[in-house]
XYZ file of C-alpha atoms in Angstrom:
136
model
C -24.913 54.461 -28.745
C -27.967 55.842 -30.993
C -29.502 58.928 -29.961
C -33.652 59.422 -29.573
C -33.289 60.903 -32.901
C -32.096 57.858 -34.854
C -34.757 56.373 -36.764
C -33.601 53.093 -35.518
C -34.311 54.114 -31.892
C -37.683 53.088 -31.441
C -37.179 49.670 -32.944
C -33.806 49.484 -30.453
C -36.455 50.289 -27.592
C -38.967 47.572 -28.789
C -36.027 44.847 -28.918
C -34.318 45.454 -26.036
C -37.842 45.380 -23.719
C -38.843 42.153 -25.790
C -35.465 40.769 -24.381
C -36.272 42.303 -20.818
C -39.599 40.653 -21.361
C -38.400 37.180 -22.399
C -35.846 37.531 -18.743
C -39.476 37.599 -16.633
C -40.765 34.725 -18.553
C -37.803 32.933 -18.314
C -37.057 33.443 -14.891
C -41.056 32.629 -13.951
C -40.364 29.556 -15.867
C -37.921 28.231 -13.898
C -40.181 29.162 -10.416
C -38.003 32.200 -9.681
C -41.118 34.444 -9.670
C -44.468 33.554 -9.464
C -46.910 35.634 -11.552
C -50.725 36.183 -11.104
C -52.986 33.405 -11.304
C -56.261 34.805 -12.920
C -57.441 31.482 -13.795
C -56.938 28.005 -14.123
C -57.649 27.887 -17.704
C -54.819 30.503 -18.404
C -50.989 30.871 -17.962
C -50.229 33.222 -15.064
C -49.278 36.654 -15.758
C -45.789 37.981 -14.557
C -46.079 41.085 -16.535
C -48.137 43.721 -18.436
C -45.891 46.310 -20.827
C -47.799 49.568 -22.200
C -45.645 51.968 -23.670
C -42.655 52.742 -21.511
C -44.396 51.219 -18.362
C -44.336 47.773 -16.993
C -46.042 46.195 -14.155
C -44.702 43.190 -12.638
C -47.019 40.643 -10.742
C -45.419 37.989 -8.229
C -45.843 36.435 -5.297
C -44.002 37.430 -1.498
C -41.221 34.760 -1.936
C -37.364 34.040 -1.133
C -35.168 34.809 -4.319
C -38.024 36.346 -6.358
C -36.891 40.398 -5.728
C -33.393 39.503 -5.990
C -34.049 37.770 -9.778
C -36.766 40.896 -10.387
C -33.731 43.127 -9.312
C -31.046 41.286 -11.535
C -32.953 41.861 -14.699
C -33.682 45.309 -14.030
C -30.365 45.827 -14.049
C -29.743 43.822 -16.897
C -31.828 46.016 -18.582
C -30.164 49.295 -17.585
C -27.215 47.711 -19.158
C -28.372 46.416 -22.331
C -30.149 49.860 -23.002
C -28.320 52.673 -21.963
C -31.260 53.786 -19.959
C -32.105 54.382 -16.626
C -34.947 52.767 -14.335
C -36.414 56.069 -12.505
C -36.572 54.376 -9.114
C -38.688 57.263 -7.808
C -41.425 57.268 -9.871
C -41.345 53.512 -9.057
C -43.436 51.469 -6.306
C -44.531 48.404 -5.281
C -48.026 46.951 -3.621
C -47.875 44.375 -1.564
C -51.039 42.014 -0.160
C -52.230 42.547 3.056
C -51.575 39.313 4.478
C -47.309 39.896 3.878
C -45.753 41.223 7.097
C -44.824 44.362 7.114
C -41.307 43.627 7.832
C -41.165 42.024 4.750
C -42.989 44.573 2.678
C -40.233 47.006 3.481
C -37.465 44.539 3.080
C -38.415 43.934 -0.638
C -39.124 47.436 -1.181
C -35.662 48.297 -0.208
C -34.586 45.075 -2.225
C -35.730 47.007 -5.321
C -35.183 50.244 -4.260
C -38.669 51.663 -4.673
C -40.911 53.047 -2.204
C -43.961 50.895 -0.512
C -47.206 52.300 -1.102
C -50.661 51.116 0.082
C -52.775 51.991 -3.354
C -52.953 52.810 -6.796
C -56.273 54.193 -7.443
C -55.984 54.029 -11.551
C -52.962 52.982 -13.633
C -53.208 53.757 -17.561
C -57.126 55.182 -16.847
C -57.868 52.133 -15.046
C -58.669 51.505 -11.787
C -55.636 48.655 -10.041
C -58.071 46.759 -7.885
C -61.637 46.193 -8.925
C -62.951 43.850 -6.069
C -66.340 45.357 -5.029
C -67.939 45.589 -8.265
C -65.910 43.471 -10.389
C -66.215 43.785 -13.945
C -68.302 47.042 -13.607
C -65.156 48.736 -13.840
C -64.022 47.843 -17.185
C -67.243 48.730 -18.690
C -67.778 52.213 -17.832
């Protein structure tokens, strides 16, 4: 086990999240998750990294929170670190019942929230006015 003081432990961090990342392509490949469609010109997106945050995109499906869950745990694992499931929490589309929205949540073990206003400085869900957000 390497300590945060090891100059080898931010290279250690940057493998073992490549790996983690490589498990959400992998498992989207194989239509386990289903990421974000932003266009039809463009692979879907099943994940954004920055730093030591990660958002995962998917769609309301059978199996999907279970394989989400798997790797998370996985990672745990493989890094010696520990997900902080309560600074952790999941959106969910308006048109999934609400049932279900809490049944995934628990799935995961994160809390259900309605909203993120901003994430990273920027806002989560620019419908109204679009690209006006980004270029503030």
């Amino acid at each position: 086990r390497y300590s945060s003081r090891d100059p080898l432990s931010p290279y250690l961090f940057l493998f073992v999240v490549e790996v983690f990342s490589a498990m959400l392509v992998e498992v989207e490949r194989r239509g386990e998750i289903h990421g974000l469609g932003v266009s039809r010109s463009v692979s879907r997106i099943s994940h954004l990294l920055f730093a030591d945050n990660i958002i995962i995109f998917g769609q309301a499906r059978d199996g999907a929170f279970e394989s989400i869950k798997q790797i998370l745990e996985f990672y745990e694992r493989a890094s010696g670190q520990q997900i902080n499931l309560e600074k952790s929490s999941m959106i969910v589309c308006h048109d999934v019942a609400e049932r279900e929205q809490v049944r995934m949540a628990a799935i995961l073990g994160v809390q259900l929230v309605a909203k993120h206003d901003k994430y990273l400085g920027l806002p989560t869900i620019a419908v109204d006015q679009g690209r006006n957000y980004f270029t503030q």
